[in-house]
Amino acid sequence: RAFSCGVAMAKSKFEYVRSFETDDTCLRNCYIVVRLDGRNFHKFSEQHGFVKPNDERALALMRRSAGCVMEQLDDVCVAYGQSDEFSFVFKRSTNWFKRRASKLMTHVASQFSSSFVFFWGEYFTHQPLLYPPSFDGRVVLYPSNRNLRDYLSWRQADCHINNQYNTVFWTLVQKGGLSTTQAEERLKGTVAADKNEILFSEFNINYNAEPQLYRKGSTLIWDTAEEVTTKKVKPANQSEREVHVTRTRKKITTHHCDIIGSQFWEEHPDILESD
Amino acid sequence: RAFSCGVAMAKSKFEYVRSFETDDTCLRNCYIVVRLDGRNFHKFSEQHGFVKPNDERALALMRRSAGCVMEQLDDVCVAYGQSDEFSFVFKRSTNWFKRRASKLMTHVASQFSSSFVFFWGEYFTHQPLLYPPSFDGRVVLYPSNRNLRDYLSWRQADCHINNQYNTVFWTLVQKGGLSTTQAEERLKGTVAADKNEILFSEFNINYNAEPQLYRKGSTLIWDTAEEVTTKKVKPANQSEREVHVTRTRKKITTHHCDIIGSQFWEEHPDILESD
Amino acid sequence: RAFSCGVAMAKSKFEYVRSFETDDTCLRNCYIVVRLDGRNFHKFSEQHGFVKPNDERALALMRRSAGCVMEQLDDVCVAYGQSDEFSFVFKRSTNWFKRRASKLMTHVASQFSSSFVFFWGEYFTHQPLLYPPSFDGRVVLYPSNRNLRDYLSWRQADCHINNQYNTVFWTLVQKGGLSTTQAEERLKGTVAADKNEILFSEFNINYNAEPQLYRKGSTLIWDTAEEVTTKKVKPANQSEREVHVTRTRKKITTHHCDIIGSQFWEEHPDILESD
Amino acid sequence: RAFSCGVAMAKSKFEYVRSFETDDTCLRNCYIVVRLDGRNFHKFSEQHGFVKPNDERALALMRRSAGCVMEQLDDVCVAYGQSDEFSFVFKRSTNWFKRRASKLMTHVASQFSSSFVFFWGEYFTHQPLLYPPSFDGRVVLYPSNRNLRDYLSWRQADCHINNQYNTVFWTLVQKGGLSTTQAEERLKGTVAADKNEILFSEFNINYNAEPQLYRKGSTLIWDTAEEVTTKKVKPANQSEREVHVTRTRKKITTHHCDIIGSQFWEEHPDILESD
């Protein structure tokens, strides 16, 4: 009896430790970007036999996990992924978790990671997952539409540059018979044009005809879709009949197009809120 | 050709967006606590048929996932878990991720979540996981050993109070035949002593004899274990013989004891660094 | 000798304490507002015999001190003051003090305070300063022009409401013969229209004809002025003559107009940078 | 009438801008250090004819201003100054301004600056102040007594090193007839012992006999003093007589001693709170 009272009292005595928590509310009216990066994914991809330079299964699993995050947090207005990274953009007016940075980024990191493991088997049907992988995250704020678009452009430009390098590199290794060291040596100092030239003249590959998924990454947005369902109704004094019911439903769509130029943003004017 | 150059140049033009990242380095010489909490675990536990008030499988899976985090981040000097929460304490001198709060908490949240899904099947052998769960996290700093111990005491006192309530509540429901509403009503306004009395006089249950795991939660620390292996050696001009090799190895040990008093800390003087 | 060596070595031993400083860089592309508020100015104004409800000398001294801050920190694009408060708006692209919040706000607070004491005698010719006053400050960030203008509108609306109250209050006391307690009582529950009505019907004062300085506060901005100076030149083989040299010079101008509406901003399009 | 209503309503419409303020509460149970540094004091000291290497008047004015800050903020448990800088240490349990960093540092910067101007004339009797000077500030947190003492040691070691350099430098210039450039050249590469040797062998100056004020800086702490006052009392039926009344009063004392070693701290055990 005495002990239990003691613990209850003790709890209130210890509760002062809550006052050590600090407030990390994100500045209002800014876009909140949470970016995840795979940890040690170079090693992870080798251990799990990823196809080089792009593994369709891994990219699809990344998209699936990202979609899972968006469904949990529908204030994410756009997400962009490439390689082992994914960025989630919360709309500037969001009030999810009272805009607390720690809650937003840990929830995204957690949901993405558990989804990645949960859906692994759907994509890697013959390759068991050897151990639980991890992703780290960060939060960055962008005050204006221009800043946000420049952020996404930065990630897409990064995708392009890395993919181009990887495409040539692995072509030299896989088709050209070079060792990885030789391929690295060969590419030292080359600019973009040189790389395209190697691909074209030596391997008859037109880089710009490579799949958009590889060259542009994946952009996930919300779209409204009209969903038509058939329903049986039976009005009084009439015989039963079928009617078509149209419902507008939000659903996630995936795009592999350029998001640096303005066309994508003009075609989807609802993603961004005005400054 | 022109396009590729353009993208490379563009990337450097967009790179200014990196300067929007803010530094969230944790104050030095403070313990860094990352606490995770299950999101919507009330619903999750019902959907997955958790035994009430304590599900051995779930608690074991939580410990396993926590151990997985500690093995990845061995600067965690102590971790404490109860119910659907787990706290990870980084030693005050840690320099993991340069003490960046966002990296620390997202990595912990991610590794814990992917482990939870990864190891699910080992513990829930007959209950498939229906969807990927998620945990959110936060970071709190504690400047002194006293503050840190008070934090852990706060969590253990919370464990005690919740477990005592849940034990009586579910006993009233499961053995006493009350509805959940009736049980709630019955317990309104009771203090700790009353709850123990109900358990004892009506159900012949001595609360203090309930498993420590339920009443005290789980404390994970690093321990050094001497590992003796047998090795065959063959010195020159001698016949081969077996020798015993003793190696000191760090390994995680789990405790379900009281951590509010000083005994535990005196028995494990290496967990905390001096102020 | 030994001692000196010791100290030099010691210094490097102690220097680790610098790593406890945290980075408080303000998010880029946001307006940085530093607002100062007089501490205990109610008491200060009584001790120094301020005229109620508005002391011309005190308001002029506030403006002078604010101007002094702007001259030191010419990235302040607009400053707004009323009563014992002054807000300084740094342009969104400023890089002063690398946008470090602590540096910005302490420099503003320090410069304002030392100026306030330094120039006191110019305004309060017969009233010596009895002790050094103090102002506290804060930093707030605004991501968009709309947000910034709403901030300034908020302060001007506050000026209006306080000044209207004070005007009626002190008229009731000074001309109506009420005690301060009676005046307070009389105004309890009145709305703006009631206050204007009291002023007009009982004291024949038209509130809207009161000086703009009182009703609108003071807005300081940078203006470019053409400055014509006369210079003597003596071209070779010619006699000396005077020439007029026109130089464009930035100088601070003060306005007591409405800044809630758009007219002021349209007339001074250079204050704000586009979103 | 309509207008006034409009403004009152408008104010509430604009008030959302308050939610852009961020919380900058200092972590509990840490010492809060506010350090001020004179801005452009090299130039300021030349313009105001400061005696080199140490101007007694300026140092006394700095101490006086620091004392003024401590009297306003008596949770400052120790302040240390040298040259044109002063550090104020708030006790770890302080709750002044709810531990808000911005309030603490701006208040200190403001009070110090206005005091500096206010008291200028008392110290610089023949040298008018030419313009209002400014000080910038920062906040640093220290979690342990060791860290705090190391911080203060760092500043005192800095004082020693700078003062030793300046003493030799200005002796070479003022007594040795060197130009400032020559003196600089002469001292390049010398260590502490060399500097003392120059002073001793060339100018017969024993550096360690120089005033402690210059070599050790100024440490301000609170001391309790017994204050005896004489009071006349007249007990009933007795004749009036004088009694001595002893009151314990806190007052600031200034020390120019070593604070790197432990003696000072042992003699004043009340400055620091235990970890």
Short mmCIF file of N, CA, C and O in Angstrom, two decimals, chain B residues 31 77-78 91-92 145 148-149 219 221-224 253 255 259 261-275:
data_model
loop_
_atom_site.label_atom_id
_atom_site.label_comp_id
_atom_site.label_asym_id
_atom_site.label_seq_id
_atom_site.Cartn_x
_atom_site.Cartn_y
_atom_site.Cartn_z
N TYR B 31 22.86 14.33 -21.83
CA TYR B 31 22.31 13.07 -22.33
C TYR B 31 21.27 13.39 -23.39
O TYR B 31 20.48 14.34 -23.23
N CYS B 77 23.50 4.18 -24.20
CA CYS B 77 24.04 3.53 -22.99
C CYS B 77 22.95 2.82 -22.20
O CYS B 77 23.24 1.90 -21.44
N VAL B 78 21.71 3.22 -22.38
CA VAL B 78 20.61 2.53 -21.72
C VAL B 78 19.33 2.83 -22.49
O VAL B 78 19.16 3.91 -23.06
N LYS B 91 24.79 8.39 -24.64
CA LYS B 91 25.69 8.88 -23.60
C LYS B 91 26.02 10.34 -23.85
O LYS B 91 26.06 10.80 -24.99
N ARG B 92 26.30 11.07 -22.77
CA ARG B 92 26.44 12.52 -22.90
C ARG B 92 27.61 12.94 -23.78
O ARG B 92 27.61 14.04 -24.33
N ASN B 145 23.15 13.81 -14.35
CA ASN B 145 22.77 12.44 -14.05
C ASN B 145 21.46 12.40 -13.29
O ASN B 145 20.60 11.54 -13.53
N LEU B 148 18.63 12.84 -15.68
CA LEU B 148 18.40 11.66 -16.51
C LEU B 148 17.73 10.56 -15.70
O LEU B 148 16.77 9.94 -16.16
N ARG B 149 18.23 10.34 -14.50
CA ARG B 149 17.62 9.29 -13.68
C ARG B 149 16.18 9.64 -13.35
O ARG B 149 15.30 8.76 -13.33
N THR B 219 14.59 -2.74 -19.13
CA THR B 219 15.76 -1.86 -19.22
C THR B 219 16.86 -2.61 -19.93
O THR B 219 17.26 -3.70 -19.51
N ILE B 221 20.76 -2.63 -21.24
CA ILE B 221 22.07 -1.99 -21.10
C ILE B 221 23.13 -2.85 -21.77
O ILE B 221 22.89 -3.99 -22.14
N TRP B 222 24.30 -2.28 -21.91
CA TRP B 222 25.43 -3.03 -22.43
C TRP B 222 26.13 -3.71 -21.28
O TRP B 222 26.36 -3.09 -20.24
N ASP B 223 26.51 -4.94 -21.48
CA ASP B 223 27.27 -5.64 -20.47
C ASP B 223 28.48 -6.25 -21.15
O ASP B 223 28.47 -6.51 -22.35
N THR B 224 29.52 -6.42 -20.39
CA THR B 224 30.67 -7.11 -20.97
C THR B 224 30.60 -8.55 -20.51
O THR B 224 30.39 -8.85 -19.34
N THR B 253 22.10 -6.70 -22.27
CA THR B 253 21.35 -7.50 -21.30
C THR B 253 20.08 -6.76 -20.94
O THR B 253 20.03 -5.52 -20.99
N HIS B 255 16.86 -6.12 -18.24
CA HIS B 255 16.53 -6.16 -16.82
C HIS B 255 15.10 -5.69 -16.62
O HIS B 255 14.64 -4.76 -17.29
N ILE B 259 14.38 0.78 -11.35
CA ILE B 259 15.48 1.69 -11.70
C ILE B 259 15.27 3.06 -11.07
O ILE B 259 15.99 4.01 -11.37
N GLY B 261 15.18 3.50 -7.58
CA GLY B 261 16.14 3.52 -6.47
C GLY B 261 17.57 3.52 -6.98
O GLY B 261 17.82 3.48 -8.19
N SER B 262 18.52 3.51 -6.05
CA SER B 262 19.91 3.65 -6.49
C SER B 262 20.62 2.31 -6.71
O SER B 262 21.68 2.27 -7.31
N GLN B 263 19.99 1.20 -6.24
CA GLN B 263 20.69 -0.08 -6.32
C GLN B 263 21.14 -0.45 -7.74
O GLN B 263 22.30 -0.78 -7.98
N PHE B 264 20.20 -0.34 -8.68
CA PHE B 264 20.52 -0.69 -10.07
C PHE B 264 21.71 0.11 -10.57
O PHE B 264 22.59 -0.42 -11.26
N TRP B 265 21.74 1.39 -10.24
CA TRP B 265 22.80 2.27 -10.76
C TRP B 265 24.13 2.00 -10.08
O TRP B 265 25.19 2.17 -10.69
N GLU B 266 24.05 1.58 -8.81
CA GLU B 266 25.29 1.23 -8.12
C GLU B 266 25.85 -0.08 -8.66
O GLU B 266 27.06 -0.26 -8.74
N GLU B 267 24.96 -0.98 -9.04
CA GLU B 267 25.42 -2.25 -9.58
C GLU B 267 25.96 -2.11 -11.01
O GLU B 267 26.68 -2.98 -11.49
N HIS B 268 25.57 -1.05 -11.68
CA HIS B 268 26.05 -0.83 -13.05
C HIS B 268 26.63 0.58 -13.17
O HIS B 268 26.06 1.45 -13.84
N PRO B 269 27.76 0.80 -12.56
CA PRO B 269 28.32 2.16 -12.48
C PRO B 269 28.79 2.72 -13.82
O PRO B 269 29.07 3.91 -13.92
N ASP B 270 28.86 1.86 -14.85
CA ASP B 270 29.39 2.33 -16.12
C ASP B 270 28.35 2.94 -17.05
O ASP B 270 28.69 3.48 -18.10
N ILE B 271 27.08 2.83 -16.68
CA ILE B 271 26.04 3.36 -17.57
C ILE B 271 26.16 4.88 -17.69
O ILE B 271 26.17 5.42 -18.78
N LEU B 272 26.27 5.53 -16.54
CA LEU B 272 26.31 6.99 -16.55
C LEU B 272 27.76 7.50 -16.49
O LEU B 272 28.62 6.85 -15.90
N GLU B 273 27.99 8.64 -17.10
CA GLU B 273 29.28 9.30 -16.96
C GLU B 273 29.12 10.35 -15.86
O GLU B 273 28.04 10.89 -15.67
N SER B 274 30.20 10.68 -15.17
CA SER B 274 30.06 11.63 -14.07
C SER B 274 29.72 13.02 -14.61
O SER B 274 30.03 13.34 -15.76
N ASP B 275 29.09 13.81 -13.78
CA ASP B 275 28.64 15.15 -14.21
C ASP B 275 29.83 16.03 -14.59
O ASP B 275 30.88 15.94 -14.00
#
